[in-house]
Amino acid sequence: MARPKVPLISRRKALEAALEIVDTEGLDALSIRRLGEALNVNGASLYHHFRNKDEILAGVTRLALADAAAPPAGNENWRIWLTRGAHRIRQALISHPELIPVVLRRAPLGLGLEENEARARRLRAGGVPLPMIAPLLEGLELLAIASALQEVGQNGLLVDGDGETAVPALHAAVEARGMSSEELFGVMVSSLISVVESTVRLKEPRLAAERLSKA
């Protein structure tokens, strides 16, 4: 369908309304028609901004994750900036759990390329060795998605009312847990950054030799 020449509503307003539908009614409830109803416009008006539902989903996801893409403040250390971004991705997915499946199938929607390009450029500008960048971005995103999934799934270790008698050891462990899921995520993020950094630095002489041999 051809896009109208003059938009009746802004793209931002449409995405905010779409995010509200996804959060309150579920991912399957979102459609051009339903979004038009929420905005009190004919669904055809939305074709000025979006070609199809997938473009709306991509835009909604970018809107929800916008804070995670914020650039570092001044000369902020890249580790601090990257850690904050990982926490923001996790929190955004916890706040908007219906978007987790969208993030998991991001490639067909073209999600993440521009954001990760910007992150890669900032990491390089911050002095991060090139071989570290992809493992860092992939690993932190994996941790954020997995942690959000566990959080919205109400923690796989939760024990029901009969847990004290049915699984007493597990019940006691859950009751006495020494850190929250958010604290655990923070520890995992810090550990991943340290492990990637040390592993890549150890491998760098061999990688450099391999690159030289292929030259």
PDB file of C-alpha atoms in Angstrom:
ATOM      1  CA  MET A   1       0.000   0.000   0.000  1.00  0.00           C
ATOM      2  CA  ALA A   2       1.299   3.489  -0.865  1.00  0.00           C
ATOM      3  CA  ARG A   3       2.294   5.681   2.038  1.00  0.00           C
ATOM      4  CA  PRO A   4       0.136   8.762   2.659  1.00  0.00           C
ATOM      5  CA  LYS A   5       1.842  12.029   1.645  1.00  0.00           C
ATOM      6  CA  VAL A   6       1.098  13.735   4.958  1.00  0.00           C
ATOM      7  CA  PRO A   7       1.426  11.833   8.271  1.00  0.00           C
ATOM      8  CA  LEU A   8      -1.565  12.100  10.590  1.00  0.00           C
ATOM      9  CA  ILE A   9       0.475  11.086  13.635  1.00  0.00           C
ATOM     10  CA  SER A  10       4.175  11.125  14.460  1.00  0.00           C
ATOM     11  CA  ARG A  11       6.331   8.017  14.240  1.00  0.00           C
ATOM     12  CA  ARG A  12       7.292   8.396  17.903  1.00  0.00           C
ATOM     13  CA  LYS A  13       3.671   8.567  19.021  1.00  0.00           C
ATOM     14  CA  ALA A  14       2.853   5.477  16.970  1.00  0.00           C
ATOM     15  CA  LEU A  15       5.744   3.521  18.484  1.00  0.00           C
ATOM     16  CA  GLU A  16       4.797   4.537  22.021  1.00  0.00           C
ATOM     17  CA  ALA A  17       1.235   3.366  21.407  1.00  0.00           C
ATOM     18  CA  ALA A  18       2.501   0.121  19.891  1.00  0.00           C
ATOM     19  CA  LEU A  19       4.717  -0.512  22.912  1.00  0.00           C
ATOM     20  CA  GLU A  20       1.731   0.034  25.189  1.00  0.00           C
ATOM     21  CA  ILE A  21      -0.265  -2.556  23.229  1.00  0.00           C
ATOM     22  CA  VAL A  22       2.585  -5.064  23.395  1.00  0.00           C
ATOM     23  CA  ASP A  23       3.011  -4.541  27.142  1.00  0.00           C
ATOM     24  CA  THR A  24      -0.665  -4.723  28.060  1.00  0.00           C
ATOM     25  CA  GLU A  25      -2.187  -7.029  25.441  1.00  0.00           C
ATOM     26  CA  GLY A  26       0.731  -9.120  24.243  1.00  0.00           C
ATOM     27  CA  LEU A  27       2.855  -9.336  21.125  1.00  0.00           C
ATOM     28  CA  ASP A  28       0.218 -11.150  19.080  1.00  0.00           C
ATOM     29  CA  ALA A  29      -2.287  -8.356  19.706  1.00  0.00           C
ATOM     30  CA  LEU A  30      -0.216  -5.831  17.789  1.00  0.00           C
ATOM     31  CA  SER A  31      -1.382  -5.204  14.231  1.00  0.00           C
ATOM     32  CA  ILE A  32      -1.757  -2.258  11.884  1.00  0.00           C
ATOM     33  CA  ARG A  33      -5.499  -2.250  12.555  1.00  0.00           C
ATOM     34  CA  ARG A  34      -5.141  -2.465  16.354  1.00  0.00           C
ATOM     35  CA  LEU A  35      -2.547   0.296  16.397  1.00  0.00           C
ATOM     36  CA  GLY A  36      -4.776   2.476  14.251  1.00  0.00           C
ATOM     37  CA  GLU A  37      -7.616   1.953  16.730  1.00  0.00           C
ATOM     38  CA  ALA A  38      -5.366   2.916  19.647  1.00  0.00           C
ATOM     39  CA  LEU A  39      -4.339   6.113  17.853  1.00  0.00           C
ATOM     40  CA  ASN A  40      -7.862   6.818  16.600  1.00  0.00           C
ATOM     41  CA  VAL A  41      -6.718   6.901  12.978  1.00  0.00           C
ATOM     42  CA  ASN A  42      -7.277   4.695   9.966  1.00  0.00           C
ATOM     43  CA  GLY A  43      -4.684   1.935   9.919  1.00  0.00           C
ATOM     44  CA  ALA A  44      -3.662   3.012   6.423  1.00  0.00           C
ATOM     45  CA  SER A  45      -2.276   6.218   7.932  1.00  0.00           C
ATOM     46  CA  LEU A  46       0.470   4.200   9.590  1.00  0.00           C
ATOM     47  CA  TYR A  47       1.937   3.239   6.222  1.00  0.00           C
ATOM     48  CA  HIS A  48       3.488   6.688   6.072  1.00  0.00           C
ATOM     49  CA  HIS A  49       5.947   5.511   8.743  1.00  0.00           C
ATOM     50  CA  PHE A  50       5.955   1.713   8.455  1.00  0.00           C
ATOM     51  CA  ARG A  51       5.796  -0.712   5.558  1.00  0.00           C
ATOM     52  CA  ASN A  52       4.525  -3.596   7.688  1.00  0.00           C
ATOM     53  CA  LYS A  53       4.193  -5.008  11.195  1.00  0.00           C
ATOM     54  CA  ASP A  54       7.827  -6.102  11.270  1.00  0.00           C
ATOM     55  CA  GLU A  55       8.954  -2.498  10.881  1.00  0.00           C
ATOM     56  CA  ILE A  56       6.714  -1.549  13.793  1.00  0.00           C
ATOM     57  CA  LEU A  57       8.187  -4.342  15.931  1.00  0.00           C
ATOM     58  CA  ALA A  58      11.711  -3.245  15.076  1.00  0.00           C
ATOM     59  CA  GLY A  59      10.896   0.352  15.966  1.00  0.00           C
ATOM     60  CA  VAL A  60       9.181  -0.620  19.210  1.00  0.00           C
ATOM     61  CA  THR A  61      12.165  -2.709  20.264  1.00  0.00           C
ATOM     62  CA  ARG A  62      14.602   0.096  19.498  1.00  0.00           C
ATOM     63  CA  LEU A  63      12.422   2.460  21.523  1.00  0.00           C
ATOM     64  CA  ALA A  64      12.380   0.109  24.510  1.00  0.00           C
ATOM     65  CA  LEU A  65      16.154  -0.392  24.341  1.00  0.00           C
ATOM     66  CA  ALA A  66      17.028   3.244  23.630  1.00  0.00           C
ATOM     67  CA  ASP A  67      18.576   3.854  27.060  1.00  0.00           C
ATOM     68  CA  ALA A  68      20.936   0.914  26.583  1.00  0.00           C
ATOM     69  CA  ALA A  69      22.401   2.585  23.496  1.00  0.00           C
ATOM     70  CA  ALA A  70      23.322   5.781  25.338  1.00  0.00           C
ATOM     71  CA  PRO A  71      26.925   6.855  24.655  1.00  0.00           C
ATOM     72  CA  PRO A  72      29.547   7.085  27.416  1.00  0.00           C
ATOM     73  CA  ALA A  73      29.730  10.273  29.436  1.00  0.00           C
ATOM     74  CA  GLY A  74      32.864  12.236  28.574  1.00  0.00           C
ATOM     75  CA  ASN A  75      35.990  10.175  29.176  1.00  0.00           C
ATOM     76  CA  GLU A  76      34.101   7.474  31.057  1.00  0.00           C
ATOM     77  CA  ASN A  77      35.951   4.154  31.253  1.00  0.00           C
ATOM     78  CA  TRP A  78      34.635   1.699  28.666  1.00  0.00           C
ATOM     79  CA  ARG A  79      34.123  -1.009  31.305  1.00  0.00           C
ATOM     80  CA  ILE A  80      31.758   1.223  33.281  1.00  0.00           C
ATOM     81  CA  TRP A  81      29.864   2.289  30.166  1.00  0.00           C
ATOM     82  CA  LEU A  82      29.591  -1.265  28.819  1.00  0.00           C
ATOM     83  CA  THR A  83      28.447  -2.608  32.197  1.00  0.00           C
ATOM     84  CA  ARG A  84      25.763   0.058  32.486  1.00  0.00           C
ATOM     85  CA  GLY A  85      24.539  -0.736  28.989  1.00  0.00           C
ATOM     86  CA  ALA A  86      24.237  -4.443  29.823  1.00  0.00           C
ATOM     87  CA  HIS A  87      22.196  -3.642  32.938  1.00  0.00           C
ATOM     88  CA  ARG A  88      19.928  -1.376  30.895  1.00  0.00           C
ATOM     89  CA  ILE A  89      19.341  -4.056  28.268  1.00  0.00           C
ATOM     90  CA  ARG A  90      18.424  -6.514  31.019  1.00  0.00           C
ATOM     91  CA  GLN A  91      16.090  -4.046  32.722  1.00  0.00           C
ATOM     92  CA  ALA A  92      14.417  -3.071  29.450  1.00  0.00           C
ATOM     93  CA  LEU A  93      13.675  -6.717  28.660  1.00  0.00           C
ATOM     94  CA  ILE A  94      12.343  -7.290  32.180  1.00  0.00           C
ATOM     95  CA  SER A  95      10.105  -4.230  31.811  1.00  0.00           C
ATOM     96  CA  HIS A  96       8.953  -5.337  28.350  1.00  0.00           C
ATOM     97  CA  PRO A  97       9.174  -9.155  28.411  1.00  0.00           C
ATOM     98  CA  GLU A  98       6.984  -9.552  25.322  1.00  0.00           C
ATOM     99  CA  LEU A  99       9.878  -8.128  23.307  1.00  0.00           C
ATOM    100  CA  ILE A 100      12.306 -10.901  24.247  1.00  0.00           C
ATOM    101  CA  PRO A 101      11.184 -13.104  21.304  1.00  0.00           C
ATOM    102  CA  VAL A 102      11.648 -10.114  18.994  1.00  0.00           C
ATOM    103  CA  VAL A 103      15.217  -9.621  20.214  1.00  0.00           C
ATOM    104  CA  LEU A 104      15.931 -13.313  19.735  1.00  0.00           C
ATOM    105  CA  ARG A 105      14.947 -13.124  16.060  1.00  0.00           C
ATOM    106  CA  ARG A 106      16.491  -9.729  15.474  1.00  0.00           C
ATOM    107  CA  ALA A 107      18.467 -10.583  12.321  1.00  0.00           C
ATOM    108  CA  PRO A 108      15.446 -10.758   9.952  1.00  0.00           C
ATOM    109  CA  LEU A 109      14.209  -7.474  11.428  1.00  0.00           C
ATOM    110  CA  GLY A 110      17.543  -5.710  11.007  1.00  0.00           C
ATOM    111  CA  LEU A 111      17.775  -5.044  14.730  1.00  0.00           C
ATOM    112  CA  GLY A 112      21.017  -4.337  16.535  1.00  0.00           C
ATOM    113  CA  LEU A 113      23.305  -3.602  13.594  1.00  0.00           C
ATOM    114  CA  GLU A 114      23.432   0.175  13.979  1.00  0.00           C
ATOM    115  CA  GLU A 115      23.537  -0.049  17.767  1.00  0.00           C
ATOM    116  CA  ASN A 116      26.364  -2.583  17.807  1.00  0.00           C
ATOM    117  CA  GLU A 117      28.235  -0.642  15.137  1.00  0.00           C
ATOM    118  CA  ALA A 118      28.121   2.390  17.431  1.00  0.00           C
ATOM    119  CA  ARG A 119      29.250   0.297  20.407  1.00  0.00           C
ATOM    120  CA  ALA A 120      32.117  -1.196  18.415  1.00  0.00           C
ATOM    121  CA  ARG A 121      33.291   2.255  17.323  1.00  0.00           C
ATOM    122  CA  ARG A 122      33.173   3.560  20.888  1.00  0.00           C
ATOM    123  CA  LEU A 123      35.070   0.572  22.218  1.00  0.00           C
ATOM    124  CA  ARG A 124      37.770   1.009  19.578  1.00  0.00           C
ATOM    125  CA  ALA A 125      37.973   4.707  20.372  1.00  0.00           C
ATOM    126  CA  GLY A 126      38.336   3.745  24.038  1.00  0.00           C
ATOM    127  CA  GLY A 127      41.371   1.621  23.278  1.00  0.00           C
ATOM    128  CA  VAL A 128      39.746  -1.811  23.429  1.00  0.00           C
ATOM    129  CA  PRO A 129      41.695  -4.316  21.273  1.00  0.00           C
ATOM    130  CA  LEU A 130      39.754  -5.302  18.160  1.00  0.00           C
ATOM    131  CA  PRO A 131      39.728  -9.076  18.957  1.00  0.00           C
ATOM    132  CA  MET A 132      37.929  -8.341  22.250  1.00  0.00           C
ATOM    133  CA  ILE A 133      35.001  -6.395  20.867  1.00  0.00           C
ATOM    134  CA  ALA A 134      32.819  -9.114  19.299  1.00  0.00           C
ATOM    135  CA  PRO A 135      33.158 -11.510  22.283  1.00  0.00           C
ATOM    136  CA  LEU A 136      32.282  -8.680  24.670  1.00  0.00           C
ATOM    137  CA  LEU A 137      29.195  -7.580  22.752  1.00  0.00           C
ATOM    138  CA  GLU A 138      27.960 -11.132  22.168  1.00  0.00           C
ATOM    139  CA  GLY A 139      28.658 -12.308  25.711  1.00  0.00           C
ATOM    140  CA  LEU A 140      27.040  -9.359  27.473  1.00  0.00           C
ATOM    141  CA  GLU A 141      23.951  -9.522  25.284  1.00  0.00           C
ATOM    142  CA  LEU A 142      23.653 -13.246  25.962  1.00  0.00           C
ATOM    143  CA  LEU A 143      23.892 -12.668  29.714  1.00  0.00           C
ATOM    144  CA  ALA A 144      21.314  -9.865  29.620  1.00  0.00           C
ATOM    145  CA  ILE A 145      18.765 -11.927  27.682  1.00  0.00           C
ATOM    146  CA  ALA A 146      19.275 -15.035  29.818  1.00  0.00           C
ATOM    147  CA  SER A 147      19.023 -13.079  33.071  1.00  0.00           C
ATOM    148  CA  ALA A 148      15.882 -11.275  31.897  1.00  0.00           C
ATOM    149  CA  LEU A 149      14.299 -14.573  30.864  1.00  0.00           C
ATOM    150  CA  GLN A 150      14.966 -16.032  34.282  1.00  0.00           C
ATOM    151  CA  GLU A 151      13.668 -12.940  36.043  1.00  0.00           C
ATOM    152  CA  VAL A 152      10.378 -12.759  34.127  1.00  0.00           C
ATOM    153  CA  GLY A 153      10.036 -16.537  34.500  1.00  0.00           C
ATOM    154  CA  GLN A 154      10.013 -15.984  38.272  1.00  0.00           C
ATOM    155  CA  ASN A 155      13.329 -17.727  38.858  1.00  0.00           C
ATOM    156  CA  GLY A 156      13.675 -21.441  38.150  1.00  0.00           C
ATOM    157  CA  LEU A 157      14.744 -22.097  41.736  1.00  0.00           C
ATOM    158  CA  LEU A 158      11.580 -20.789  43.364  1.00  0.00           C
ATOM    159  CA  VAL A 159       9.943 -23.385  45.553  1.00  0.00           C
ATOM    160  CA  ASP A 160       6.181 -23.714  46.060  1.00  0.00           C
ATOM    161  CA  GLY A 161       4.427 -23.928  49.402  1.00  0.00           C
ATOM    162  CA  ASP A 162       5.384 -27.577  49.932  1.00  0.00           C
ATOM    163  CA  GLY A 163       9.031 -26.957  49.156  1.00  0.00           C
ATOM    164  CA  GLU A 164      10.182 -27.036  52.751  1.00  0.00           C
ATOM    165  CA  THR A 165       9.208 -30.692  53.037  1.00  0.00           C
ATOM    166  CA  ALA A 166       9.484 -31.844  49.403  1.00  0.00           C
ATOM    167  CA  VAL A 167      12.895 -30.332  48.596  1.00  0.00           C
ATOM    168  CA  PRO A 168      14.272 -29.122  51.932  1.00  0.00           C
ATOM    169  CA  ALA A 169      17.866 -28.526  50.811  1.00  0.00           C
ATOM    170  CA  LEU A 170      16.790 -26.444  47.807  1.00  0.00           C
ATOM    171  CA  HIS A 171      14.216 -24.598  49.887  1.00  0.00           C
ATOM    172  CA  ALA A 172      16.852 -23.688  52.466  1.00  0.00           C
ATOM    173  CA  ALA A 173      19.258 -22.543  49.746  1.00  0.00           C
ATOM    174  CA  VAL A 174      16.650 -20.297  48.121  1.00  0.00           C
ATOM    175  CA  GLU A 175      15.636 -18.828  51.471  1.00  0.00           C
ATOM    176  CA  ALA A 176      19.267 -18.080  52.342  1.00  0.00           C
ATOM    177  CA  ARG A 177      20.407 -16.826  48.931  1.00  0.00           C
ATOM    178  CA  GLY A 178      23.247 -14.387  49.371  1.00  0.00           C
ATOM    179  CA  MET A 179      22.523 -12.046  46.464  1.00  0.00           C
ATOM    180  CA  SER A 180      19.640 -10.898  44.322  1.00  0.00           C
ATOM    181  CA  SER A 181      19.345 -11.821  40.664  1.00  0.00           C
ATOM    182  CA  GLU A 182      20.408  -8.297  39.733  1.00  0.00           C
ATOM    183  CA  GLU A 183      23.492  -8.550  41.940  1.00  0.00           C
ATOM    184  CA  LEU A 184      24.295 -11.927  40.417  1.00  0.00           C
ATOM    185  CA  PHE A 185      23.993 -10.415  36.958  1.00  0.00           C
ATOM    186  CA  GLY A 186      26.412  -7.661  37.937  1.00  0.00           C
ATOM    187  CA  VAL A 187      28.965 -10.206  39.120  1.00  0.00           C
ATOM    188  CA  MET A 188      28.578 -12.198  35.897  1.00  0.00           C
ATOM    189  CA  VAL A 189      29.019  -9.097  33.742  1.00  0.00           C
ATOM    190  CA  SER A 190      32.150  -8.069  35.607  1.00  0.00           C
ATOM    191  CA  SER A 191      33.546 -11.591  35.390  1.00  0.00           C
ATOM    192  CA  LEU A 192      32.805 -11.891  31.675  1.00  0.00           C
ATOM    193  CA  ILE A 193      34.577  -8.628  30.876  1.00  0.00           C
ATOM    194  CA  SER A 194      37.625  -9.727  32.893  1.00  0.00           C
ATOM    195  CA  VAL A 195      37.713 -13.223  31.373  1.00  0.00           C
ATOM    196  CA  VAL A 196      37.350 -11.983  27.797  1.00  0.00           C
ATOM    197  CA  GLU A 197      40.034  -9.376  28.355  1.00  0.00           C
ATOM    198  CA  SER A 198      42.547 -11.811  29.859  1.00  0.00           C
ATOM    199  CA  THR A 199      41.789 -14.604  27.368  1.00  0.00           C
ATOM    200  CA  VAL A 200      42.138 -12.409  24.301  1.00  0.00           C
ATOM    201  CA  ARG A 201      45.350 -10.849  25.585  1.00  0.00           C
ATOM    202  CA  LEU A 202      46.818 -14.315  26.138  1.00  0.00           C
ATOM    203  CA  LYS A 203      45.820 -15.357  22.615  1.00  0.00           C
ATOM    204  CA  GLU A 204      46.928 -12.143  20.938  1.00  0.00           C
ATOM    205  CA  PRO A 205      50.526 -13.239  20.123  1.00  0.00           C
ATOM    206  CA  ARG A 206      49.230 -16.378  18.394  1.00  0.00           C
ATOM    207  CA  LEU A 207      46.496 -14.476  16.574  1.00  0.00           C
ATOM    208  CA  ALA A 208      49.024 -11.891  15.420  1.00  0.00           C
ATOM    209  CA  ALA A 209      51.308 -14.642  14.116  1.00  0.00           C
ATOM    210  CA  GLU A 210      48.410 -16.232  12.232  1.00  0.00           C
ATOM    211  CA  ARG A 211      47.487 -12.921  10.638  1.00  0.00           C
ATOM    212  CA  LEU A 212      51.109 -12.369   9.639  1.00  0.00           C
ATOM    213  CA  SER A 213      51.359 -15.823   8.062  1.00  0.00           C
ATOM    214  CA  LYS A 214      48.259 -15.141   5.946  1.00  0.00           C
ATOM    215  CA  ALA A 215      49.540 -11.776   4.768  1.00  0.00           C
TER     216      ALA A 215
END
